[in-house]
Amino acid sequence: ILGDMTEEGDRLIRLVNDLLVLARADAGRSLLNEPVEILPMLEETCRQARALDPEREILLEAEPLTIEGDRDAIKQVLLIGLDNALKHSSGPILVKTRRNGNQAEIQIRDEGPGIPPETLAHIFDRFYRGEDSLTVPGFGLGLPIAKSLSENMGGAISMESEVGKGSTLTFSFPLRFSENR
């Protein structure tokens, strides 16, 4: 009983923290806008994700780009993306960066079951959970939080998916001014 209570208490704390992040984003809480080097942050978040599932292969193909944003918010966005890939797939995960004009794109690609189009249309909706909501833990807040944080930093988020082939979550953030040239 004590173990169940502790586990349930932890789950509720995570829910409250997620709701606070969304409430702050809705209130327009300003995030820092400072240079953030992507490569060290991706190395750190991939290492942390590997600790969650040591059996999974997480590959990193990243070039050393510097973006403008809030380091903690960017890290949270990346961890949400990696956590989703771990939860919803069983094969290797590829994390990749590339320059796209004045934006840096970060992609997290999995080889999972993919997301049907009718579900894909709602993945950024708060509290929305797809067909596996009974078997995969969560509240349906991770991707809405990632979307809100990304957009508050002048970035964007999108998901492409094909049933039976996997999904690719793409974040884009403004490159630091000196790297725009």
Tab-separated table of N, CA and C in Angstrom:
chain	number	residue	atom	x	y	z
A	1	ILE	N	0.836	-1.194	0.000
A	1	ILE	CA	0.000	0.000	0.000
A	1	ILE	C	0.878	1.252	0.000
A	2	LEU	N	1.932	1.248	0.823
A	2	LEU	CA	2.831	2.410	0.858
A	2	LEU	C	3.500	2.633	-0.498
A	3	GLY	N	3.900	1.554	-1.156
A	3	GLY	CA	4.507	1.675	-2.479
A	3	GLY	C	3.544	2.277	-3.479
A	4	ASP	N	2.287	1.823	-3.438
A	4	ASP	CA	1.255	2.364	-4.329
A	4	ASP	C	1.016	3.843	-4.052
A	5	MET	N	0.990	4.207	-2.777
A	5	MET	CA	0.773	5.608	-2.413
A	5	MET	C	1.922	6.483	-2.898
A	6	THR	N	3.148	5.990	-2.750
A	6	THR	CA	4.314	6.748	-3.202
A	6	THR	C	4.277	6.926	-4.710
A	7	GLU	N	3.974	5.846	-5.422
A	7	GLU	CA	3.906	5.906	-6.881
A	7	GLU	C	2.816	6.869	-7.341
A	8	GLU	N	1.661	6.813	-6.703
A	8	GLU	CA	0.563	7.707	-7.056
A	8	GLU	C	0.895	9.158	-6.709
A	9	GLY	N	1.562	9.375	-5.596
A	9	GLY	CA	2.004	10.722	-5.233
A	9	GLY	C	2.969	11.285	-6.263
A	10	ASP	N	3.919	10.459	-6.720
A	10	ASP	CA	4.863	10.890	-7.767
A	10	ASP	C	4.134	11.224	-9.060
A	11	ARG	N	3.141	10.419	-9.424
A	11	ARG	CA	2.376	10.658	-10.650
A	11	ARG	C	1.639	11.988	-10.564
A	12	LEU	N	1.043	12.263	-9.413
A	12	LEU	CA	0.316	13.522	-9.240
A	12	LEU	C	1.262	14.730	-9.250
A	13	ILE	N	2.439	14.571	-8.690
A	13	ILE	CA	3.432	15.656	-8.730
A	13	ILE	C	3.817	15.955	-10.173
A	14	ARG	N	4.027	14.897	-10.978
A	14	ARG	CA	4.352	15.108	-12.399
A	14	ARG	C	3.218	15.831	-13.105
A	15	LEU	N	1.972	15.446	-12.826
A	15	LEU	CA	0.818	16.088	-13.443
A	15	LEU	C	0.753	17.569	-13.064
A	16	VAL	N	0.900	17.875	-11.798
A	16	VAL	CA	0.851	19.263	-11.339
A	16	VAL	C	1.981	20.073	-11.976
A	17	ASN	N	3.178	19.507	-12.040
A	17	ASN	CA	4.301	20.215	-12.668
A	17	ASN	C	4.031	20.487	-14.142
A	18	ASP	N	3.467	19.494	-14.842
A	18	ASP	CA	3.133	19.697	-16.254
A	18	ASP	C	2.091	20.799	-16.413
A	19	LEU	N	1.084	20.792	-15.570
A	19	LEU	CA	0.043	21.825	-15.646
A	19	LEU	C	0.612	23.213	-15.332
A	20	LEU	N	1.561	23.282	-14.401
A	20	LEU	CA	2.202	24.570	-14.096
A	20	LEU	C	2.997	25.084	-15.283
A	21	VAL	N	3.713	24.211	-15.963
A	21	VAL	CA	4.470	24.631	-17.147
A	21	VAL	C	3.523	25.197	-18.190
A	22	LEU	N	2.399	24.520	-18.431
A	22	LEU	CA	1.427	25.010	-19.404
A	22	LEU	C	0.804	26.336	-18.965
A	23	ALA	N	0.472	26.456	-17.702
A	23	ALA	CA	-0.127	27.697	-17.200
A	23	ALA	C	0.840	28.863	-17.355
A	24	ARG	N	2.116	28.623	-17.051
A	24	ARG	CA	3.114	29.695	-17.223
A	24	ARG	C	3.251	30.085	-18.687
A	25	ALA	N	3.237	29.098	-19.564
A	25	ALA	CA	3.343	29.387	-20.995
A	25	ALA	C	2.122	30.162	-21.468
A	26	ASP	N	0.932	29.767	-21.011
A	26	ASP	CA	-0.296	30.478	-21.388
A	26	ASP	C	-0.280	31.911	-20.889
A	27	ALA	N	0.329	32.133	-19.734
A	27	ALA	CA	0.385	33.479	-19.157
A	27	ALA	C	1.444	34.340	-19.834
A	28	GLY	N	2.163	33.748	-20.778
A	28	GLY	CA	3.180	34.507	-21.501
A	28	GLY	C	4.452	34.705	-20.709
A	29	ARG	N	4.714	33.820	-19.746
A	29	ARG	CA	5.955	33.906	-18.980
A	29	ARG	C	7.123	33.958	-19.947
A	30	SER	N	7.906	34.983	-19.821
A	30	SER	CA	8.996	35.143	-20.779
A	30	SER	C	10.117	34.159	-20.475
A	31	LEU	N	10.608	33.569	-21.538
A	31	LEU	CA	11.722	32.642	-21.443
A	31	LEU	C	12.996	33.394	-21.789
A	32	LEU	N	14.106	32.877	-21.349
A	32	LEU	CA	15.385	33.492	-21.682
A	32	LEU	C	15.619	33.396	-23.178
A	33	ASN	N	16.375	34.308	-23.700
A	33	ASN	CA	16.753	34.286	-25.107
A	33	ASN	C	18.260	34.478	-25.152
A	34	GLU	N	18.952	33.351	-25.034
A	34	GLU	CA	20.408	33.391	-24.968
A	34	GLU	C	20.974	32.340	-25.917
A	35	PRO	N	22.249	32.438	-26.252
A	35	PRO	CA	22.858	31.416	-27.116
A	35	PRO	C	22.919	30.071	-26.401
A	36	VAL	N	22.498	29.020	-27.114
A	36	VAL	CA	22.529	27.662	-26.572
A	36	VAL	C	23.184	26.763	-27.616
A	37	GLU	N	24.269	26.122	-27.231
A	37	GLU	CA	24.927	25.176	-28.131
A	37	GLU	C	24.146	23.869	-28.128
A	38	ILE	N	23.741	23.427	-29.307
A	38	ILE	CA	22.881	22.249	-29.417
A	38	ILE	C	23.626	20.952	-29.107
A	39	LEU	N	24.822	20.771	-29.653
A	39	LEU	CA	25.513	19.484	-29.554
A	39	LEU	C	25.705	19.014	-28.110
A	40	PRO	N	26.269	19.834	-27.211
A	40	PRO	CA	26.416	19.358	-25.824
A	40	PRO	C	25.074	19.040	-25.161
A	41	MET	N	24.048	19.828	-25.484
A	41	MET	CA	22.733	19.583	-24.895
A	41	MET	C	22.145	18.273	-25.414
A	42	LEU	N	22.308	17.999	-26.694
A	42	LEU	CA	21.805	16.748	-27.247
A	42	LEU	C	22.556	15.548	-26.683
A	43	GLU	N	23.863	15.688	-26.515
A	43	GLU	CA	24.643	14.603	-25.914
A	43	GLU	C	24.128	14.304	-24.504
A	44	GLU	N	23.853	15.360	-23.757
A	44	GLU	CA	23.356	15.207	-22.385
A	44	GLU	C	21.967	14.578	-22.356
A	45	THR	N	21.048	15.060	-23.198
A	45	THR	CA	19.684	14.523	-23.182
A	45	THR	C	19.654	13.089	-23.714
A	46	CYS	N	20.471	12.767	-24.703
A	46	CYS	CA	20.525	11.380	-25.195
A	46	CYS	C	21.074	10.452	-24.107
A	47	ARG	N	22.084	10.917	-23.371
A	47	ARG	CA	22.628	10.120	-22.269
A	47	ARG	C	21.548	9.868	-21.219
A	48	GLN	N	20.779	10.895	-20.888
A	48	GLN	CA	19.712	10.741	-19.901
A	48	GLN	C	18.615	9.800	-20.413
A	49	ALA	N	18.289	9.887	-21.696
A	49	ALA	CA	17.275	9.002	-22.268
A	49	ALA	C	17.759	7.555	-22.282
A	50	ARG	N	19.053	7.352	-22.551
A	50	ARG	CA	19.602	5.992	-22.528
A	50	ARG	C	19.499	5.387	-21.131
A	51	ALA	N	19.602	6.222	-20.107
A	51	ALA	CA	19.483	5.727	-18.731
A	51	ALA	C	18.057	5.241	-18.449
A	52	LEU	N	17.064	5.826	-19.132
A	52	LEU	CA	15.680	5.389	-18.948
A	52	LEU	C	15.440	4.009	-19.544
A	53	ASP	N	16.163	3.696	-20.629
A	53	ASP	CA	16.016	2.395	-21.298
A	53	ASP	C	17.377	1.987	-21.845
A	54	PRO	N	18.226	1.404	-20.997
A	54	PRO	CA	19.602	1.080	-21.399
A	54	PRO	C	19.705	0.110	-22.574
A	55	GLU	N	18.657	-0.648	-22.842
A	55	GLU	CA	18.683	-1.612	-23.939
A	55	GLU	C	18.455	-0.962	-25.303
A	56	ARG	N	17.939	0.254	-25.305
A	56	ARG	CA	17.593	0.927	-26.561
A	56	ARG	C	18.790	1.632	-27.149
A	57	GLU	N	18.864	1.619	-28.458
A	57	GLU	CA	19.923	2.316	-29.168
A	57	GLU	C	19.420	3.711	-29.526
A	58	ILE	N	20.136	4.727	-29.060
A	58	ILE	CA	19.818	6.110	-29.403
A	58	ILE	C	21.037	6.665	-30.117
A	59	LEU	N	20.872	6.932	-31.406
A	59	LEU	CA	21.967	7.413	-32.244
A	59	LEU	C	21.881	8.927	-32.360
A	60	LEU	N	23.022	9.580	-32.370
A	60	LEU	CA	23.074	11.035	-32.476
A	60	LEU	C	23.933	11.431	-33.665
A	61	GLU	N	23.334	12.174	-34.592
A	61	GLU	CA	24.048	12.756	-35.730
A	61	GLU	C	23.797	14.260	-35.675
A	62	ALA	N	24.712	14.989	-35.058
A	62	ALA	CA	24.467	16.410	-34.837
A	62	ALA	C	25.673	17.230	-35.236
A	63	GLU	N	25.397	18.371	-35.846
A	63	GLU	CA	26.457	19.324	-36.127
A	63	GLU	C	26.427	20.401	-35.044
A	64	PRO	N	27.558	21.023	-34.796
A	64	PRO	CA	27.623	22.015	-33.703
A	64	PRO	C	26.992	23.352	-34.109
A	65	LEU	N	25.701	23.483	-33.857
A	65	LEU	CA	24.977	24.723	-34.139
A	65	LEU	C	24.649	25.425	-32.824
A	66	THR	N	24.505	26.731	-32.886
A	66	THR	CA	24.106	27.513	-31.715
A	66	THR	C	22.782	28.180	-32.030
A	67	ILE	N	21.822	28.001	-31.132
A	67	ILE	CA	20.501	28.578	-31.329
A	67	ILE	C	20.228	29.624	-30.264
A	68	GLU	N	19.156	30.377	-30.466
A	68	GLU	CA	18.704	31.359	-29.489
A	68	GLU	C	17.520	30.773	-28.741
A	69	GLY	N	17.564	30.788	-27.422
A	69	GLY	CA	16.443	30.270	-26.652
A	69	GLY	C	16.760	30.157	-25.186
A	70	ASP	N	15.921	29.440	-24.494
A	70	ASP	CA	16.042	29.210	-23.067
A	70	ASP	C	16.556	27.779	-22.879
A	71	ARG	N	17.747	27.644	-22.315
A	71	ARG	CA	18.397	26.332	-22.210
A	71	ARG	C	17.511	25.300	-21.522
A	72	ASP	N	16.919	25.659	-20.390
A	72	ASP	CA	16.092	24.705	-19.651
A	72	ASP	C	14.852	24.303	-20.455
A	73	ALA	N	14.236	25.271	-21.135
A	73	ALA	CA	13.038	24.970	-21.933
A	73	ALA	C	13.399	24.080	-23.119
A	74	ILE	N	14.525	24.351	-23.768
A	74	ILE	CA	14.954	23.522	-24.900
A	74	ILE	C	15.231	22.105	-24.425
A	75	LYS	N	15.893	21.983	-23.289
A	75	LYS	CA	16.180	20.650	-22.761
A	75	LYS	C	14.881	19.907	-22.450
A	76	GLN	N	13.908	20.588	-21.861
A	76	GLN	CA	12.640	19.952	-21.549
A	76	GLN	C	11.946	19.486	-22.836
A	77	VAL	N	11.974	20.309	-23.873
A	77	VAL	CA	11.382	19.950	-25.160
A	77	VAL	C	12.045	18.689	-25.723
A	78	LEU	N	13.369	18.641	-25.671
A	78	LEU	CA	14.098	17.483	-26.196
A	78	LEU	C	13.810	16.221	-25.391
A	79	LEU	N	13.756	16.353	-24.076
A	79	LEU	CA	13.452	15.189	-23.240
A	79	LEU	C	12.038	14.675	-23.486
A	80	ILE	N	11.098	15.564	-23.724
A	80	ILE	CA	9.734	15.147	-24.044
A	80	ILE	C	9.747	14.336	-25.349
A	81	GLY	N	10.463	14.839	-26.351
A	81	GLY	CA	10.532	14.133	-27.629
A	81	GLY	C	11.164	12.760	-27.498
A	82	LEU	N	12.269	12.682	-26.765
A	82	LEU	CA	12.936	11.392	-26.573
A	82	LEU	C	12.076	10.441	-25.736
A	83	ASP	N	11.432	10.959	-24.710
A	83	ASP	CA	10.568	10.136	-23.877
A	83	ASP	C	9.425	9.550	-24.707
A	84	ASN	N	8.823	10.353	-25.583
A	84	ASN	CA	7.750	9.850	-26.444
A	84	ASN	C	8.257	8.754	-27.368
A	85	ALA	N	9.438	8.959	-27.943
A	85	ALA	CA	9.998	7.943	-28.837
A	85	ALA	C	10.258	6.646	-28.072
A	86	LEU	N	10.744	6.746	-26.851
A	86	LEU	CA	10.983	5.550	-26.037
A	86	LEU	C	9.679	4.836	-25.689
A	87	LYS	N	8.649	5.605	-25.363
A	87	LYS	CA	7.376	5.019	-24.949
A	87	LYS	C	6.630	4.356	-26.100
A	88	HIS	N	6.723	4.943	-27.294
A	88	HIS	CA	5.855	4.530	-28.395
A	88	HIS	C	6.549	3.731	-29.492
A	89	SER	N	7.783	3.313	-29.259
A	89	SER	CA	8.485	2.503	-30.250
A	89	SER	C	9.381	1.508	-29.522
A	90	SER	N	9.923	0.569	-30.286
A	90	SER	CA	10.794	-0.414	-29.644
A	90	SER	C	12.154	-0.525	-30.328
A	91	GLY	N	12.333	0.062	-31.473
A	91	GLY	CA	13.597	-0.020	-32.202
A	91	GLY	C	14.515	1.136	-31.871
A	92	PRO	N	15.545	1.297	-32.687
A	92	PRO	CA	16.489	2.399	-32.461
A	92	PRO	C	15.835	3.762	-32.689
A	93	ILE	N	16.416	4.760	-32.061
A	93	ILE	CA	15.958	6.146	-32.189
A	93	ILE	C	17.116	6.952	-32.749
A	94	LEU	N	16.827	7.777	-33.747
A	94	LEU	CA	17.847	8.628	-34.351
A	94	LEU	C	17.538	10.078	-34.021
A	95	VAL	N	18.525	10.779	-33.469
A	95	VAL	CA	18.416	12.208	-33.200
A	95	VAL	C	19.389	12.893	-34.146
A	96	LYS	N	18.868	13.836	-34.910
A	96	LYS	CA	19.662	14.439	-35.977
A	96	LYS	C	19.423	15.944	-36.020
A	97	THR	N	20.465	16.697	-36.346
A	97	THR	CA	20.293	18.145	-36.511
A	97	THR	C	20.707	18.531	-37.923
A	98	ARG	N	20.162	19.666	-38.358
A	98	ARG	CA	20.591	20.245	-39.629
A	98	ARG	C	20.218	21.715	-39.645
A	99	ARG	N	20.958	22.449	-40.442
A	99	ARG	CA	20.669	23.867	-40.658
A	99	ARG	C	19.646	23.957	-41.779
A	100	ASN	N	18.611	24.777	-41.581
A	100	ASN	CA	17.600	25.004	-42.607
A	100	ASN	C	17.343	26.503	-42.669
A	101	GLY	N	18.084	27.182	-43.536
A	101	GLY	CA	17.993	28.639	-43.606
A	101	GLY	C	18.504	29.259	-42.322
A	102	ASN	N	17.679	30.091	-41.675
A	102	ASN	CA	18.088	30.716	-40.410
A	102	ASN	C	17.559	29.946	-39.202
A	103	GLN	N	17.219	28.677	-39.426
A	103	GLN	CA	16.709	27.822	-38.366
A	103	GLN	C	17.608	26.599	-38.194
A	104	ALA	N	17.643	26.095	-36.980
A	104	ALA	CA	18.269	24.801	-36.707
A	104	ALA	C	17.130	23.818	-36.501
A	105	GLU	N	17.175	22.701	-37.209
A	105	GLU	CA	16.160	21.668	-37.045
A	105	GLU	C	16.741	20.508	-36.266
A	106	ILE	N	15.962	20.026	-35.323
A	106	ILE	CA	16.332	18.847	-34.543
A	106	ILE	C	15.236	17.823	-34.792
A	107	GLN	N	15.635	16.652	-35.275
A	107	GLN	CA	14.671	15.600	-35.552
A	107	GLN	C	14.901	14.411	-34.627
A	108	ILE	N	13.807	13.860	-34.146
A	108	ILE	CA	13.847	12.624	-33.355
A	108	ILE	C	13.003	11.618	-34.128
A	109	ARG	N	13.674	10.615	-34.679
A	109	ARG	CA	13.007	9.634	-35.535
A	109	ARG	C	13.000	8.266	-34.858
A	110	ASP	N	11.823	7.634	-34.859
A	110	ASP	CA	11.720	6.274	-34.319
A	110	ASP	C	11.194	5.342	-35.404
A	111	GLU	N	11.303	4.066	-35.144
A	111	GLU	CA	10.819	3.046	-36.078
A	111	GLU	C	9.638	2.305	-35.455
A	112	GLY	N	8.786	3.056	-34.787
A	112	GLY	CA	7.647	2.474	-34.100
A	112	GLY	C	6.508	2.165	-35.047
A	113	PRO	N	5.324	1.923	-34.485
A	113	PRO	CA	4.166	1.541	-35.289
A	113	PRO	C	3.596	2.683	-36.130
A	114	GLY	N	4.059	3.903	-35.883
A	114	GLY	CA	3.515	5.052	-36.592
A	114	GLY	C	2.208	5.509	-35.982
A	115	ILE	N	1.721	6.636	-36.464
A	115	ILE	CA	0.512	7.248	-35.912
A	115	ILE	C	-0.499	7.405	-37.051
A	116	PRO	N	-1.709	6.873	-36.879
A	116	PRO	CA	-2.726	7.045	-37.913
A	116	PRO	C	-3.056	8.528	-38.114
A	117	PRO	N	-3.421	8.937	-39.343
A	117	PRO	CA	-3.702	10.358	-39.628
A	117	PRO	C	-4.737	10.981	-38.707
A	118	GLU	N	-5.781	10.229	-38.341
A	118	GLU	CA	-6.820	10.807	-37.480
A	118	GLU	C	-6.295	11.092	-36.075
A	119	THR	N	-5.307	10.337	-35.633
A	119	THR	CA	-4.675	10.581	-34.340
A	119	THR	C	-3.629	11.678	-34.464
A	120	LEU	N	-2.865	11.655	-35.548
A	120	LEU	CA	-1.800	12.637	-35.777
A	120	LEU	C	-2.332	14.067	-35.722
A	121	ALA	N	-3.559	14.252	-36.177
A	121	ALA	CA	-4.165	15.589	-36.196
A	121	ALA	C	-4.384	16.159	-34.799
A	122	HIS	N	-4.308	15.308	-33.758
A	122	HIS	CA	-4.624	15.754	-32.393
A	122	HIS	C	-3.471	15.630	-31.407
A	123	ILE	N	-2.285	15.216	-31.851
A	123	ILE	CA	-1.226	14.912	-30.882
A	123	ILE	C	-0.740	16.122	-30.092
A	124	PHE	N	-0.985	17.333	-30.586
A	124	PHE	CA	-0.570	18.523	-29.847
A	124	PHE	C	-1.715	19.110	-29.014
A	125	ASP	N	-2.861	18.425	-28.976
A	125	ASP	CA	-3.999	18.849	-28.154
A	125	ASP	C	-3.773	18.405	-26.708
A	126	ARG	N	-4.080	19.264	-25.785
A	126	ARG	CA	-3.909	18.943	-24.374
A	126	ARG	C	-4.804	17.784	-23.952
A	127	PHE	N	-4.225	16.882	-23.190
A	127	PHE	CA	-4.881	15.707	-22.633
A	127	PHE	C	-5.300	14.679	-23.683
A	128	TYR	N	-4.944	14.889	-24.945
A	128	TYR	CA	-5.289	13.903	-25.967
A	128	TYR	C	-4.339	12.721	-25.867
A	129	ARG	N	-4.883	11.546	-25.879
A	129	ARG	CA	-4.079	10.323	-25.855
A	129	ARG	C	-4.587	9.418	-26.944
A	130	GLY	N	-3.705	8.830	-27.676
A	130	GLY	CA	-4.075	7.954	-28.780
A	130	GLY	C	-4.598	6.614	-28.313
A	131	GLU	N	-4.583	5.675	-29.245
A	131	GLU	CA	-5.149	4.344	-29.010
A	131	GLU	C	-4.439	3.576	-27.895
A	132	ASP	N	-3.160	3.853	-27.665
A	132	ASP	CA	-2.413	3.098	-26.659
A	132	ASP	C	-2.489	3.733	-25.275
A	133	SER	N	-3.496	4.575	-25.049
A	133	SER	CA	-3.589	5.299	-23.779
A	133	SER	C	-3.765	4.380	-22.575
A	134	LEU	N	-4.245	3.173	-22.807
A	134	LEU	CA	-4.416	2.250	-21.681
A	134	LEU	C	-3.127	1.513	-21.335
A	135	THR	N	-2.201	1.444	-22.275
A	135	THR	CA	-0.976	0.669	-22.040
A	135	THR	C	0.266	1.532	-21.857
A	136	VAL	N	0.220	2.788	-22.282
A	136	VAL	CA	1.384	3.673	-22.172
A	136	VAL	C	1.077	4.752	-21.143
A	137	PRO	N	1.957	4.910	-20.136
A	137	PRO	CA	1.691	5.916	-19.108
A	137	PRO	C	1.800	7.340	-19.644
A	138	GLY	N	1.080	8.243	-19.036
A	138	GLY	CA	1.162	9.651	-19.405
A	138	GLY	C	-0.177	10.338	-19.238
A	139	PHE	N	-0.164	11.660	-19.452
A	139	PHE	CA	-1.366	12.476	-19.268
A	139	PHE	C	-1.823	13.157	-20.547
A	140	GLY	N	-1.050	13.021	-21.610
A	140	GLY	CA	-1.382	13.745	-22.835
A	140	GLY	C	-0.962	15.204	-22.762
A	141	LEU	N	0.082	15.497	-21.990
A	141	LEU	CA	0.544	16.884	-21.848
A	141	LEU	C	1.946	17.119	-22.416
A	142	GLY	N	2.700	16.066	-22.659
A	142	GLY	CA	4.086	16.237	-23.094
A	142	GLY	C	4.222	17.027	-24.382
A	143	LEU	N	3.566	16.583	-25.444
A	143	LEU	CA	3.694	17.292	-26.719
A	143	LEU	C	3.069	18.688	-26.691
A	144	PRO	N	1.919	18.889	-26.013
A	144	PRO	CA	1.420	20.268	-25.891
A	144	PRO	C	2.414	21.189	-25.157
A	145	ILE	N	3.095	20.667	-24.141
A	145	ILE	CA	4.111	21.464	-23.446
A	145	ILE	C	5.258	21.774	-24.397
A	146	ALA	N	5.727	20.770	-25.138
A	146	ALA	CA	6.822	20.987	-26.092
A	146	ALA	C	6.434	22.023	-27.132
A	147	LYS	N	5.201	21.972	-27.605
A	147	LYS	CA	4.713	22.937	-28.605
A	147	LYS	C	4.701	24.348	-28.026
A	148	SER	N	4.144	24.474	-26.836
A	148	SER	CA	4.042	25.787	-26.201
A	148	SER	C	5.426	26.390	-25.949
A	149	LEU	N	6.340	25.598	-25.392
A	149	LEU	CA	7.692	26.098	-25.117
A	149	LEU	C	8.419	26.463	-26.410
A	150	SER	N	8.312	25.601	-27.412
A	150	SER	CA	8.983	25.873	-28.693
A	150	SER	C	8.483	27.180	-29.298
A	151	GLU	N	7.181	27.337	-29.346
A	151	GLU	CA	6.601	28.540	-29.950
A	151	GLU	C	6.927	29.791	-29.151
A	152	ASN	N	7.001	29.684	-27.814
A	152	ASN	CA	7.350	30.845	-26.989
A	152	ASN	C	8.792	31.291	-27.197
A	153	MET	N	9.620	30.423	-27.797
A	153	MET	CA	11.005	30.784	-28.104
A	153	MET	C	11.172	31.126	-29.583
A	154	GLY	N	10.068	31.300	-30.291
A	154	GLY	CA	10.151	31.630	-31.712
A	154	GLY	C	10.413	30.423	-32.589
A	155	GLY	N	10.223	29.240	-32.035
A	155	GLY	CA	10.453	28.012	-32.778
A	155	GLY	C	9.150	27.376	-33.213
A	156	ALA	N	9.263	26.148	-33.678
A	156	ALA	CA	8.093	25.409	-34.135
A	156	ALA	C	8.323	23.925	-33.876
A	157	ILE	N	7.239	23.159	-33.949
A	157	ILE	CA	7.296	21.721	-33.756
A	157	ILE	C	6.312	21.092	-34.733
A	158	SER	N	6.689	19.940	-35.276
A	158	SER	CA	5.790	19.217	-36.166
A	158	SER	C	6.076	17.724	-36.051
A	159	MET	N	5.112	16.928	-36.482
A	159	MET	CA	5.266	15.473	-36.452
A	159	MET	C	4.844	14.917	-37.810
A	160	GLU	N	5.695	14.069	-38.338
A	160	GLU	CA	5.352	13.306	-39.536
A	160	GLU	C	5.353	11.845	-39.123
A	161	SER	N	4.404	11.085	-39.651
A	161	SER	CA	4.325	9.692	-39.269
A	161	SER	C	3.683	8.873	-40.368
A	162	GLU	N	4.131	7.639	-40.478
A	162	GLU	CA	3.542	6.705	-41.419
A	162	GLU	C	3.301	5.400	-40.676
A	163	VAL	N	2.053	4.940	-40.721
A	163	VAL	CA	1.690	3.722	-40.017
A	163	VAL	C	2.565	2.570	-40.513
A	164	GLY	N	3.153	1.852	-39.570
A	164	GLY	CA	4.010	0.722	-39.879
A	164	GLY	C	5.463	1.082	-40.140
A	165	LYS	N	5.770	2.379	-40.196
A	165	LYS	CA	7.148	2.787	-40.508
A	165	LYS	C	7.787	3.678	-39.458
A	166	GLY	N	6.999	4.311	-38.609
A	166	GLY	CA	7.574	5.154	-37.569
A	166	GLY	C	7.186	6.608	-37.686
A	167	SER	N	7.790	7.403	-36.815
A	167	SER	CA	7.449	8.824	-36.714
A	167	SER	C	8.709	9.667	-36.600
A	168	THR	N	8.592	10.909	-37.057
A	168	THR	CA	9.681	11.877	-36.925
A	168	THR	C	9.115	13.154	-36.316
A	169	LEU	N	9.622	13.501	-35.152
A	169	LEU	CA	9.264	14.745	-34.475
A	169	LEU	C	10.342	15.762	-34.812
A	170	THR	N	9.942	16.917	-35.330
A	170	THR	CA	10.903	17.940	-35.747
A	170	THR	C	10.674	19.225	-34.972
A	171	PHE	N	11.750	19.701	-34.346
A	171	PHE	CA	11.754	21.004	-33.683
A	171	PHE	C	12.596	21.939	-34.525
A	172	SER	N	12.177	23.183	-34.639
A	172	SER	CA	13.050	24.170	-35.271
A	172	SER	C	13.152	25.369	-34.346
A	173	PHE	N	14.375	25.879	-34.252
A	173	PHE	CA	14.662	27.030	-33.401
A	173	PHE	C	15.509	28.016	-34.188
A	174	PRO	N	15.375	29.306	-33.895
A	174	PRO	CA	16.197	30.296	-34.591
A	174	PRO	C	17.682	30.089	-34.290
A	175	LEU	N	18.479	30.127	-35.342
A	175	LEU	CA	19.924	30.093	-35.157
A	175	LEU	C	20.379	31.392	-34.518
A	176	ARG	N	21.454	31.313	-33.793
A	176	ARG	CA	22.045	32.522	-33.224
A	176	ARG	C	22.424	33.453	-34.368
A	177	PHE	N	22.259	34.740	-34.182
A	177	PHE	CA	22.460	35.728	-35.244
A	177	PHE	C	23.763	35.544	-35.991
A	178	SER	N	24.844	35.296	-35.283
A	178	SER	CA	26.165	35.178	-35.937
A	178	SER	C	26.246	33.933	-36.828
A	179	GLU	N	25.350	32.948	-36.617
A	179	GLU	CA	25.380	31.736	-37.443
A	179	GLU	C	24.416	31.842	-38.611
A	180	ASN	N	23.651	32.908	-38.697
A	180	ASN	CA	22.694	33.080	-39.802
A	180	ASN	C	23.398	33.408	-41.105
A	181	ARG	N	24.635	33.761	-41.049
A	181	ARG	CA	25.337	34.211	-42.257
A	181	ARG	C	25.893	33.074	-43.039
